[in-house]
Amino acid sequence: MIVVLAGGVGAARFLEGLVQVVPPETIAAIVNTGDDMIFHGLRVSPDIDIVMYTLAGIVDTSQGWGIQNDTTHTLSMLAALGAETWFKLGDRDLAVHIRRTELLRAGWTLSQVTDAFRRALNVGIRMLPMSDDPVATEIATPVGWLHFQNYLVQRRARDEVLGVRFVGIEQARPAPGVLEALSTAEVIVIAPSNPVVSIGTILAVPGVRDAMVASPAPVVAVSPIIAGAPVKGPAAPLMRAAGLEVSARGVAACYRGVIDTLVIDQADVDLADDIRAAGVEVVVTDTLMRGPVEKRRLAEATLAAARHITHRDAGSS
Amino acid sequence: MIVVLAGGVGAARFLEGLVQVVPPETIAAIVNTGDDMIFHGLRVSPDIDIVMYTLAGIVDTSQGWGIQNDTTHTLSMLAALGAETWFKLGDRDLAVHIRRTELLRAGWTLSQVTDAFRRALNVGIRMLPMSDDPVATEIATPVGWLHFQNYLVQRRARDEVLGVRFVGIEQARPAPGVLEALSTAEVIVIAPSNPVVSIGTILAVPGVRDAMVASPAPVVAVSPIIAGAPVKGPAAPLMRAAGLEVSARGVAACYRGVIDTLVIDQADVDLADDIRAAGVEVVVTDTLMRGPVEKRRLAEATLAAARHITHRDAGSS
């Protein structure tokens, strides 16, 4: 089993490469749910849906989220009825949130709902929410604490970031299968997602970090930062607020003690020695996933890095 | 104030005529909620929505329900996720149910939600649900008790009707304003709706029938049966199951003791003497509402019948 810690768009694209390289049924993604929010009384799980839509081949590739060619008739009518509609939800997308909410209210867990949906949409990989318990990523700003979606989508990440907290994280239990997947994995990959609010949230679920450290599997992360900037999303201010340099070196510092190897981009080759000096192995490759070929190559390079660790460990034992 | 007891399509069309004749703000519709049902976890109020969409000018006129030119992308995706989708809900229509459900869960009453929505959609008449408490119209059939929507929509009214019950009716309180509207009305109209499961449900709400009988206002009903058949819907088997003849005479029998006058179609002129003999005044006119002109004329004839009663009463006092 290859276990992948996943946020949204970057992770989904990485997984698109991975399913070209190994059978989907040998992959389990543990997905961040700290960005989840209730809109119009409906439970929206952005990262789960991004991964699911992407692997189902129905994602809006221009945005990286939502469903391709989706319409927004429902949202227009919700606006006419006085609802706030700054979070764009397409008509087909809304069906997922409507059904998820219905099933959760009927007593299903988010894990059960997610598994049913990914099967219905012919997604071959297992998808595990990091937790079935509610966790809310909140951002401290000069105007106060904001839910991550209010910070990112409603206010377009324009507020200064003073801090991050994961509300509910102490009480959150890893979802069924999460710890088992980590302890029995052959390889653990941290996808190129936001290290603070996507991966950081998963690692903060009690038991997850310990399970990764205790796991015999090699742990390889892919840096989401290339040449000092994230490919997508608000990683820069969030890393700075967490005291991290916005660089592959900062990513390595963030994951130190958890990962064996960091996959970094050619553009960051100058940082390799520093990162190695800090005790993290480095693999340098092209990490920008422009299309299917680059996605496959990044997955291959990541698995090769993991095999290298496994062989080295086997050789040294 | 003109108060109109209303079911779905027939009542909505009658109200379209009435708003041509008197200012909308002088009209209050008391609307059946016994057909309400939960679909996909969302509260659907078919009769309220039919009246609201019709008076907002956005109803799908070919069906009589739903929103014109609505799409069904959300429903298609719900089906892909395994939901039952025999009840057709368009994308714009779903917004109403999503927002209604959200507001009800937030503690609003159905009355408050309905008033907010009709104002948002520029509907000038007051719309009062018959009750804010849950009532479910159920039909006894050879396969057991069925919710009205299961009987009518899912099973296309193909089951023999053995009886009707209104689950929850004993505990249902008239919604705020219902009894006040009836007791202070100048005219009370029973719209041409199903006498058993639309009007019958409203009349069964404790206090409503008594308030109508006690009201000084003339009460005029418009027969939904023309020449022995309903214009639309399953009135025939439901009237038979209630022991009523499927005719204007049966409608008069159903409303005896509540109405002063029944407006019947030219086609039923032969029944006028029988109905009068049973103690109900009769006005004969064209009651089939093909277009705006017929709707207006029916409203005028109905109000004229009411004025006639008022003047007669004034003369005899």
XYZ file of C-alpha atoms in Angstrom, chain B residues 1-250:
250
model
C -58.910 41.116 3.129
C -59.783 38.277 0.796
C -58.669 34.973 2.239
C -58.167 32.043 -0.109
C -57.764 28.432 0.980
C -55.263 27.042 -1.496
C -53.844 23.768 -2.713
C -51.468 23.689 -5.677
C -51.993 24.286 -9.384
C -55.721 25.098 -9.427
C -55.397 27.519 -6.537
C -52.336 29.167 -8.047
C -54.187 29.776 -11.315
C -57.206 31.124 -9.457
C -54.958 33.507 -7.533
C -53.454 34.700 -10.828
C -56.927 35.843 -11.735
C -57.644 37.343 -8.337
C -54.542 39.571 -8.357
C -55.842 41.057 -11.625
C -59.045 42.099 -9.875
C -57.995 43.303 -6.407
C -54.673 44.594 -5.072
C -52.416 41.678 -4.124
C -51.771 43.133 -0.679
C -55.454 42.621 0.132
C -55.186 38.863 -0.483
C -53.993 36.184 1.933
C -53.625 32.570 0.830
C -53.774 29.825 3.441
C -51.825 27.051 1.785
C -51.934 23.286 2.309
C -48.741 21.779 3.729
C -49.941 18.183 4.054
C -48.102 17.309 0.822
C -44.770 18.507 2.228
C -42.035 15.926 2.231
C -38.312 15.593 2.854
C -36.261 14.808 -0.263
C -32.462 14.440 -0.006
C -32.722 15.823 3.501
C -34.401 18.969 2.188
C -37.870 20.221 3.103
C -40.058 20.492 0.021
C -43.396 22.333 0.304
C -45.018 21.661 -3.075
C -48.205 23.701 -2.727
C -46.469 26.708 -1.206
C -43.922 26.648 -4.008
C -46.510 26.215 -6.761
C -48.447 29.228 -5.504
C -45.261 31.243 -4.996
C -43.685 30.415 -8.367
C -46.962 31.046 -10.176
C -47.528 34.460 -8.634
C -43.842 35.325 -9.076
C -44.306 34.643 -12.789
C -41.584 31.992 -12.853
C -43.623 28.782 -12.781
C -43.195 26.167 -15.492
C -46.610 26.738 -17.021
C -46.567 23.498 -19.013
C -46.340 21.479 -15.786
C -47.998 23.878 -13.382
C -45.172 23.283 -10.914
C -41.424 23.862 -10.807
C -39.575 26.800 -12.335
C -39.663 27.598 -16.030
C -36.589 26.547 -18.032
C -35.106 24.975 -14.939
C -32.288 22.473 -15.406
C -31.782 19.225 -13.471
C -28.011 18.957 -13.184
C -28.066 18.576 -9.425
C -30.655 15.821 -9.604
C -28.617 13.942 -12.223
C -25.595 14.024 -9.951
C -27.711 12.963 -6.969
C -28.788 9.962 -9.026
C -25.141 9.182 -9.825
C -24.502 9.159 -6.069
C -27.261 6.625 -5.504
C -30.143 8.853 -4.437
C -33.749 8.175 -5.454
C -34.770 10.890 -7.869
C -38.361 10.107 -8.815
C -39.446 13.475 -7.446
C -38.269 15.963 -10.052
C -36.474 18.888 -8.507
C -34.859 21.457 -10.780
C -31.665 23.298 -9.950
C -33.317 26.655 -9.185
C -36.148 24.892 -7.385
C -33.621 23.084 -5.194
C -32.248 26.424 -4.017
C -35.617 27.104 -2.408
C -35.562 23.774 -0.585
C -31.918 24.166 0.446
C -32.483 27.627 1.878
C -35.814 26.673 3.481
C -34.154 23.727 5.201
C -31.240 25.851 6.367
C -33.548 28.482 7.851
C -35.864 25.931 9.479
C -32.836 24.285 11.107
C -31.746 27.725 12.284
C -35.059 28.046 14.128
C -37.239 29.938 11.661
C -40.837 28.783 11.325
C -42.257 27.739 7.974
C -44.408 30.880 8.125
C -41.360 33.087 8.487
C -39.495 31.307 5.718
C -42.490 31.481 3.398
C -42.976 35.176 4.022
C -39.292 35.909 3.393
C -39.266 33.902 0.166
C -42.470 35.336 -1.299
C -41.138 38.843 -0.615
C -37.770 37.970 -2.180
C -39.639 36.770 -5.281
C -41.901 39.850 -5.375
C -45.121 37.983 -4.630
C -47.544 40.611 -3.406
C -50.102 38.422 -1.670
C -49.605 37.186 1.872
C -48.904 33.462 1.984
C -49.701 31.591 5.173
C -48.886 27.908 5.531
C -51.915 26.221 7.087
C -49.641 25.193 9.977
C -46.011 25.451 11.024
C -46.324 21.986 12.525
C -45.692 18.856 10.437
C -48.709 17.211 8.838
C -48.395 14.318 6.384
C -51.224 13.365 4.049
C -51.172 9.601 3.622
C -53.199 7.418 1.307
C -54.382 3.922 2.240
C -53.815 1.537 -0.676
C -53.663 -2.242 -1.104
C -49.859 -1.973 -0.627
C -50.283 -0.053 2.618
C -50.245 3.573 3.686
C -48.319 5.781 1.281
C -47.250 9.389 1.711
C -49.232 11.449 -0.782
C -46.117 12.099 -2.893
C -45.273 8.394 -3.016
C -48.846 7.684 -4.083
C -49.108 10.501 -6.623
C -45.624 11.000 -8.049
C -43.602 7.871 -7.395
C -46.426 5.404 -8.113
C -48.343 7.716 -10.487
C -51.656 7.358 -8.606
C -52.048 3.806 -9.896
C -52.986 2.230 -6.539
C -56.570 1.828 -5.455
C -57.392 4.444 -2.846
C -58.910 2.942 0.295
C -58.684 5.920 2.592
C -56.910 9.120 3.540
C -55.391 10.297 6.792
C -53.558 13.409 7.905
C -50.771 12.277 10.217
C -50.042 14.849 12.899
C -53.188 16.864 12.270
C -54.460 16.643 15.869
C -51.277 18.310 17.141
C -51.056 20.836 14.311
C -51.765 24.410 15.303
C -52.943 26.879 12.691
C -49.975 28.994 11.657
C -49.813 32.537 13.070
C -52.328 34.731 11.265
C -54.509 31.915 9.911
C -57.377 32.171 12.379
C -57.108 35.977 12.481
C -57.285 36.132 8.689
C -60.395 33.943 8.642
C -62.174 35.827 11.396
C -61.463 39.294 9.944
C -61.823 38.431 6.240
C -64.293 40.277 4.041
C -64.518 37.269 1.774
C -63.303 33.702 2.153
C -62.719 31.718 -1.037
C -62.015 28.027 -1.326
C -59.916 27.761 -4.464
C -60.554 25.047 -7.074
C -58.234 22.550 -5.398
C -58.598 18.930 -4.390
C -61.396 18.976 -1.771
C -60.084 15.887 0.020
C -56.296 16.265 0.180
C -55.714 19.986 -0.370
C -58.680 21.825 1.114
C -59.653 18.878 3.316
C -56.272 19.035 5.004
C -56.541 22.750 5.718
C -60.086 22.308 7.078
C -58.836 19.500 9.324
C -56.329 21.719 11.119
C -57.926 22.146 14.542
C -59.716 25.485 14.711
C -59.804 26.274 10.997
C -63.243 24.881 10.167
C -64.734 26.486 13.282
C -63.147 29.830 12.415
C -64.648 29.655 8.922
C -68.100 28.783 10.226
C -67.899 31.533 12.846
C -66.537 34.145 10.453
C -69.046 36.790 9.327
C -67.450 36.689 5.872
C -69.238 34.994 2.985
C -67.536 31.745 2.007
C -67.478 30.881 -1.679
C -65.904 27.735 -3.119
C -64.972 27.151 -6.749
C -65.597 23.590 -7.866
C -62.453 21.844 -9.118
C -64.689 19.248 -10.767
C -66.071 20.021 -14.222
C -68.429 17.576 -15.918
C -67.577 14.816 -13.496
C -63.795 15.063 -13.720
C -61.054 17.141 -12.114
C -59.160 19.566 -14.334
C -55.889 18.198 -12.940
C -54.757 15.702 -10.342
C -56.128 12.672 -8.542
C -59.324 14.115 -7.094
C -61.567 11.386 -8.521
C -60.308 8.340 -6.582
C -59.765 10.443 -3.471
C -63.315 11.813 -3.557
C -64.706 8.329 -4.131
C -62.712 6.976 -1.200
C -64.152 9.774 0.931
C -67.670 8.696 -0.082
C -68.170 11.696 -2.345
C -69.605 11.704 -5.837
C -67.023 12.933 -8.345
C -69.060 15.950 -9.403
C -69.811 19.519 -8.442
C -72.585 17.979 -6.321
C -69.955 15.932 -4.493
